[in-house]
Short mmCIF file of C-alpha atoms and ligand atoms in Angstrom, two decimals:
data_model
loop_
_atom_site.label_atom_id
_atom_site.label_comp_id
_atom_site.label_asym_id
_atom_site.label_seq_id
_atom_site.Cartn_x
_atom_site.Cartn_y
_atom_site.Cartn_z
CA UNK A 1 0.00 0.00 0.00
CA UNK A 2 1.60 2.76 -1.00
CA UNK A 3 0.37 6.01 1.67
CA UNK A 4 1.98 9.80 1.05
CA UNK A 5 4.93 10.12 2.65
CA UNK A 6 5.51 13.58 5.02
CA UNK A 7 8.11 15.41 6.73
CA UNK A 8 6.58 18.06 8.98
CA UNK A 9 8.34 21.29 10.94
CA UNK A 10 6.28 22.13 14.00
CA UNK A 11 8.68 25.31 14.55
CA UNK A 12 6.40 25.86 17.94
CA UNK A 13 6.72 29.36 19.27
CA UNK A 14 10.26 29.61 17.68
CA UNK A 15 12.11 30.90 14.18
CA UNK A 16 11.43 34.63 14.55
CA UNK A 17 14.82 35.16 13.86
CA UNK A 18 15.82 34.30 10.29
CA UNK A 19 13.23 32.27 9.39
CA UNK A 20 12.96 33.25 5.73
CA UNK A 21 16.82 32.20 5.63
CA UNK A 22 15.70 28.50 7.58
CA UNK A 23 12.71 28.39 5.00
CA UNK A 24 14.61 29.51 1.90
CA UNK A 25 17.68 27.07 2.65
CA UNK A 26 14.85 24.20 2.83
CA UNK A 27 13.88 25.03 -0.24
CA UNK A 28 16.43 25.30 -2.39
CA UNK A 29 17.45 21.48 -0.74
CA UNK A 30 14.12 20.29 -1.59
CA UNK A 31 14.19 21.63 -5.29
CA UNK A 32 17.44 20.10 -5.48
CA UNK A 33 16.49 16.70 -4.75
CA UNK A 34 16.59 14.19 -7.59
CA UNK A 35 14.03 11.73 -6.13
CA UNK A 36 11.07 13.98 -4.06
CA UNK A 37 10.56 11.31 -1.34
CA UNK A 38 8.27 13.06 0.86
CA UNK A 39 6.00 16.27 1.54
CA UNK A 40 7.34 19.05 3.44
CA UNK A 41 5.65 21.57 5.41
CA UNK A 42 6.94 24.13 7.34
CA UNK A 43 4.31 24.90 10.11
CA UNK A 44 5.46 28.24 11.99
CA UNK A 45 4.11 30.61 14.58
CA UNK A 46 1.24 32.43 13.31
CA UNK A 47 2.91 35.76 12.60
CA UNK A 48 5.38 34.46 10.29
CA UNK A 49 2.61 32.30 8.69
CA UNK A 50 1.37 34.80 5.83
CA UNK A 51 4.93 36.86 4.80
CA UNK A 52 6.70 33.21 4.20
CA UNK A 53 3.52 31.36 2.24
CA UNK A 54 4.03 34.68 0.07
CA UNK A 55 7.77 34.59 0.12
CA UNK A 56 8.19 30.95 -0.71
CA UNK A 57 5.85 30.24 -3.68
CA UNK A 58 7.25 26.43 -3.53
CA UNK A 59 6.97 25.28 0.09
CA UNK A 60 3.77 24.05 2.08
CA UNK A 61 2.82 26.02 5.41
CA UNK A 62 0.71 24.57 8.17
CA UNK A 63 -0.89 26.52 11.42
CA UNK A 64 0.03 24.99 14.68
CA UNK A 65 -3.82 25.44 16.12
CA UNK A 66 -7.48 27.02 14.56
CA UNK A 67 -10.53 27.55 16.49
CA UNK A 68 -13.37 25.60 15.36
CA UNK A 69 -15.64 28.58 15.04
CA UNK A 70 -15.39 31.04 11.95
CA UNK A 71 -15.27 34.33 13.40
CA UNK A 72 -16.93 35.69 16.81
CA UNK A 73 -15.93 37.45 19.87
CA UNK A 74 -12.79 34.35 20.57
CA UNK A 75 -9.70 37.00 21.57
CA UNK A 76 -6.40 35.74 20.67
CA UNK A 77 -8.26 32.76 18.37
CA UNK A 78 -7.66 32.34 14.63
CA UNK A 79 -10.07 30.38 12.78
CA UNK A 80 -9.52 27.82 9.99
CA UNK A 81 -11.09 29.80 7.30
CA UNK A 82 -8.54 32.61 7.94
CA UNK A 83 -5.56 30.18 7.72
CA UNK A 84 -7.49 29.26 4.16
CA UNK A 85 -7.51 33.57 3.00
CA UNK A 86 -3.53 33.18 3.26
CA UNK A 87 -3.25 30.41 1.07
CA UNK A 88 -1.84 27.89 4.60
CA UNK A 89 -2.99 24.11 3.39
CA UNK A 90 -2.40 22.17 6.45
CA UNK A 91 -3.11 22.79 10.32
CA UNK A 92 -1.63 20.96 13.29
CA UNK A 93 -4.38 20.21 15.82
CA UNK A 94 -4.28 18.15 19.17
CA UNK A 95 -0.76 18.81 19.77
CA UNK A 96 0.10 17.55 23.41
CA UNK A 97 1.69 20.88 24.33
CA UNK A 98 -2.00 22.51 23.29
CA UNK A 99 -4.21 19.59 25.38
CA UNK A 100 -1.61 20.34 28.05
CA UNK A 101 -1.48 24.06 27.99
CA UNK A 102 -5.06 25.12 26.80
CA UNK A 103 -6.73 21.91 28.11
CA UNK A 104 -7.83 21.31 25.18
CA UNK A 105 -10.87 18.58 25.06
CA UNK A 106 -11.81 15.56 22.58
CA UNK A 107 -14.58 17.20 21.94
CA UNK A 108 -13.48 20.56 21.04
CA UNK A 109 -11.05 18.86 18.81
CA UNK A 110 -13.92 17.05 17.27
CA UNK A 111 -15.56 20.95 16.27
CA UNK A 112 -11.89 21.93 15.61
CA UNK A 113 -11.25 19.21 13.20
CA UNK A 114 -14.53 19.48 11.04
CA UNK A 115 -14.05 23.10 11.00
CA UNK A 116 -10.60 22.71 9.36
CA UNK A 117 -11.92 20.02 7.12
CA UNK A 118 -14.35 22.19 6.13
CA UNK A 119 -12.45 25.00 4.74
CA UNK A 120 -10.02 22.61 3.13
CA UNK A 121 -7.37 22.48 5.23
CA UNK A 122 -5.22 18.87 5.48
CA UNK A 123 -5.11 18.10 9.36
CA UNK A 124 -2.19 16.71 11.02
CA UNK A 125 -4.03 15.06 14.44
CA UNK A 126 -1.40 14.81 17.30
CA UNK A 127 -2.48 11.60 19.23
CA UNK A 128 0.44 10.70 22.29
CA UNK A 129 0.31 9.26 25.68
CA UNK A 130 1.96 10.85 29.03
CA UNK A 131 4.71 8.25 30.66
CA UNK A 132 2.28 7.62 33.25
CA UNK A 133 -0.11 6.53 30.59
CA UNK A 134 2.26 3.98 28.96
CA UNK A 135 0.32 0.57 30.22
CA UNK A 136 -2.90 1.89 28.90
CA UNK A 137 -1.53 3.19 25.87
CA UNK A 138 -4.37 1.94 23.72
CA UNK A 139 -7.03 3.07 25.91
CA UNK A 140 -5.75 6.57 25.25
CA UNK A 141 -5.19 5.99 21.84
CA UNK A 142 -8.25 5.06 20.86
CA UNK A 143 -10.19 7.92 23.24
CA UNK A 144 -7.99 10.31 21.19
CA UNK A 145 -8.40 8.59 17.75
CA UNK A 146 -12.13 9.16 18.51
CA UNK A 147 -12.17 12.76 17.83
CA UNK A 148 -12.05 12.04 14.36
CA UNK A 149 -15.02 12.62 12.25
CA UNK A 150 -16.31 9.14 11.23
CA UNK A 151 -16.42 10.25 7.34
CA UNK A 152 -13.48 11.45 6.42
CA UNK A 153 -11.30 11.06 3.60
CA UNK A 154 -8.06 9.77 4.42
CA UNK A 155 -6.04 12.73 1.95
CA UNK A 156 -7.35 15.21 4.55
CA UNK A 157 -6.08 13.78 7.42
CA UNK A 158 -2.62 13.29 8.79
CA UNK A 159 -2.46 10.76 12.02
CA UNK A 160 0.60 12.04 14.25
CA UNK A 161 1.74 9.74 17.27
CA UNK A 162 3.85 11.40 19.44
CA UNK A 163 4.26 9.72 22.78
CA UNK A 164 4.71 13.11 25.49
CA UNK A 165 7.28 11.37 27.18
CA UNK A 166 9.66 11.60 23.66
CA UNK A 167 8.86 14.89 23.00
CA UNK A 168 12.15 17.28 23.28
CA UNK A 169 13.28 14.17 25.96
CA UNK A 170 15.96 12.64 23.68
CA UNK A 171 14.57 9.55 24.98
CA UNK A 172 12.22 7.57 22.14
CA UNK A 173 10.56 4.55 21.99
CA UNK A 174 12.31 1.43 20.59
CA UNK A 175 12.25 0.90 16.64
CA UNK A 176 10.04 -2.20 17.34
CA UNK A 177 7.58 -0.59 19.37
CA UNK A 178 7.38 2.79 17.54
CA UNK A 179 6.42 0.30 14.21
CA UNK A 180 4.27 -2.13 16.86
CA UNK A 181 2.49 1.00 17.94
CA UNK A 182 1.73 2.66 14.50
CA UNK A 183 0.36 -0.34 13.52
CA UNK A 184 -2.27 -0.95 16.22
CA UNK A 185 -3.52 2.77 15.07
CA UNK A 186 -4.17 1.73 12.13
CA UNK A 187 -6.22 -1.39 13.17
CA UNK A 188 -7.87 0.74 16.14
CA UNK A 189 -8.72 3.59 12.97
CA UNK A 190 -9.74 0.41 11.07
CA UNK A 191 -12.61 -0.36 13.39
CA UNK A 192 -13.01 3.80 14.34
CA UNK A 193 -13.35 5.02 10.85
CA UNK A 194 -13.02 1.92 8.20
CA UNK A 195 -11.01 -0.45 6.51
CA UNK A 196 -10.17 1.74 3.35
CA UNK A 197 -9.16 4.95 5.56
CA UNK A 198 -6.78 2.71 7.77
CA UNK A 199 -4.85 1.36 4.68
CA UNK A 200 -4.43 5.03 3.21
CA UNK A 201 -3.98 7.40 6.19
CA UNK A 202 -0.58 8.75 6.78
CA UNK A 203 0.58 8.02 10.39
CA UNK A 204 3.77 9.54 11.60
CA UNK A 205 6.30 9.70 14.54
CA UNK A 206 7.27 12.50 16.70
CA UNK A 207 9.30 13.15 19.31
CA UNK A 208 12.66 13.34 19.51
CA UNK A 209 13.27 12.82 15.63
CA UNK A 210 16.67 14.06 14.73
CA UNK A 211 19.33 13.14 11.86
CA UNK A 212 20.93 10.51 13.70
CA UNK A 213 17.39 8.50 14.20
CA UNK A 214 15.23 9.29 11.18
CA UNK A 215 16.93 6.73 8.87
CA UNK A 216 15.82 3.87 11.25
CA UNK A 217 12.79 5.39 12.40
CA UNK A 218 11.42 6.86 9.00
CA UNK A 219 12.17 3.50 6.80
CA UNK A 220 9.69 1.55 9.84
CA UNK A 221 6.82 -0.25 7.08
CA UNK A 222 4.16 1.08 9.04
CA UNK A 223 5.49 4.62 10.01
CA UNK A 224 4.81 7.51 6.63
CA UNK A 225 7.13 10.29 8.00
CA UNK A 226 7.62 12.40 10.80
CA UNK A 227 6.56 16.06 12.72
CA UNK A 228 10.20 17.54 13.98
CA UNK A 229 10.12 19.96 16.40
CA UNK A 230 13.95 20.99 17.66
CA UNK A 231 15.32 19.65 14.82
CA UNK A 232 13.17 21.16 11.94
CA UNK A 233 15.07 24.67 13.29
CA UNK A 234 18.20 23.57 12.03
CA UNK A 235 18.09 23.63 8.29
CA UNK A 236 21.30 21.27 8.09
CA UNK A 237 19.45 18.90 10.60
CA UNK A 238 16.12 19.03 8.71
CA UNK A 239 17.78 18.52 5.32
CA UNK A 240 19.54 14.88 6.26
CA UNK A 241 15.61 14.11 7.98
CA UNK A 242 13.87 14.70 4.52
CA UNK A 243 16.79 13.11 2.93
CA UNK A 244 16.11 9.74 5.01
CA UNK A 245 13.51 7.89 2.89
CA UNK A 246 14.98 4.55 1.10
P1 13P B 301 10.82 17.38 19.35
O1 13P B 301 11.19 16.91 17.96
O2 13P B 301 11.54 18.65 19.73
O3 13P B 301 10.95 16.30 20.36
O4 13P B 301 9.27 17.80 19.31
C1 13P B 301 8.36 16.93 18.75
C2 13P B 301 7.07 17.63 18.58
O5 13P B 301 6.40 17.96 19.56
C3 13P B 301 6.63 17.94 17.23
O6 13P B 301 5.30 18.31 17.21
#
């Protein structure tokens, strides 16, 4: 089954300082590869979001959060349809540092996930459990997974598994379990969504991804890519990442 294949920046609230230089050196690397073996996107802090999608004609931008409603008295909000008026493609929703942080809920990701849909935007769904969470790691999984919108189509959707406890830890899960793992989301998504959307969704790893791990962790069968965070600042670092598909 062949599934789309993605390598994701989730600059967080970072890059303010030369970030068209980070995004432009990205670029030019990605134009210059002979054999395009993945999808990048670059998702930065919202302020740098609209001045590089117009900057950098050839890369793919992502938000790191949207509200689920369109417009309304939300202070400090931006909605999915505005992330659509700048020409952003993808969105980044669930992250742990957001259900953390903003306590955000399953069910508000539920609204915040059909809203993106909606206006066209690909999703990339964090799903993750804490360390304390470890032995009922499918429990959580699945409760996450069931945010999802039941009909979806499996192009719009990105699955991202990033376990908290590997997330700017250094530590990660071993290559067995992080493929072991992957796999069970599909067959939990299987029974969640269906058959067809299991086989075709891309699900990728985060936490912790850097150039001397992505080789082993991104040629896994049942891992499609993976959302960098510390990592994706370093353009040299990112580079060898997206050069790590075999
Ligand atoms: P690190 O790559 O810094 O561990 O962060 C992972 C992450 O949270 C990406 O969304």
């Amino acid at each position: 089954m062949k599934r789309t294949k993605y390598t994701i920046a989730n600059w967080k609230m970072n890059g303010q300082k030369d970030s068209y230089k980070l995004v432009k050196s990205i670029s030019n690397y990605c134009q210059k590869m002979k054999r395009k073996t993945s999808k990048v996107v670059i998702c930065p802090p919202f302020t740098l979001l609209s001045e590089l999608i117009k900057k950098e004609k050839k890369m793919k931008f992502g938000g790191q959060d949207c509200h689920y409603m369109s417009e309304g008295a939300y202070t400090g909000s931006i909605s999915a349809n505005m992330l659509k008026s700048i020409n952003c493609e993808y969105v980044i929703l669930g992250h742990s540092e957001r259900r953390t942080y903003q306590k955000e809920t399953s069910q508000e990701l539920n609204l915040k996930i059909q809203s993106a849909i909606n206006n066209n935007l690909t999703v990339i769904y964090c799903i993750g459990e804490k360390l304390e969470e470890i032995k009922k790691r499918n429990t959580i999984l699945k409760k996450q997974l069931s945010s999802l919108p039941r009909k979806i189509d499996p192009k719009k959707i990105i699955i991202a598994y990033e376990p908290v406890w590997a997330i700017g830890t250094g530590k990660i899960p071993s290559l067995n379990d992080i493929n072991k793992i992957h796999e069970k989301i599909r067959s939990i998504l299987s029974n969640l969504v269906s058959l067809s959307f299991s086989k075709h969704v891309s699900i990728l790893y985060g936490g912790s991804v850097n150039a001397a791990n992505s080789i082993d962790i991104l040629n896994l069968n049942h891992v499609d890519g993976a959302l960098v965070g510390g990592a994706s600042l370093k353009s040299k670092e990112f580079c060898k990442i997206i050069d790590s598909y075999r």
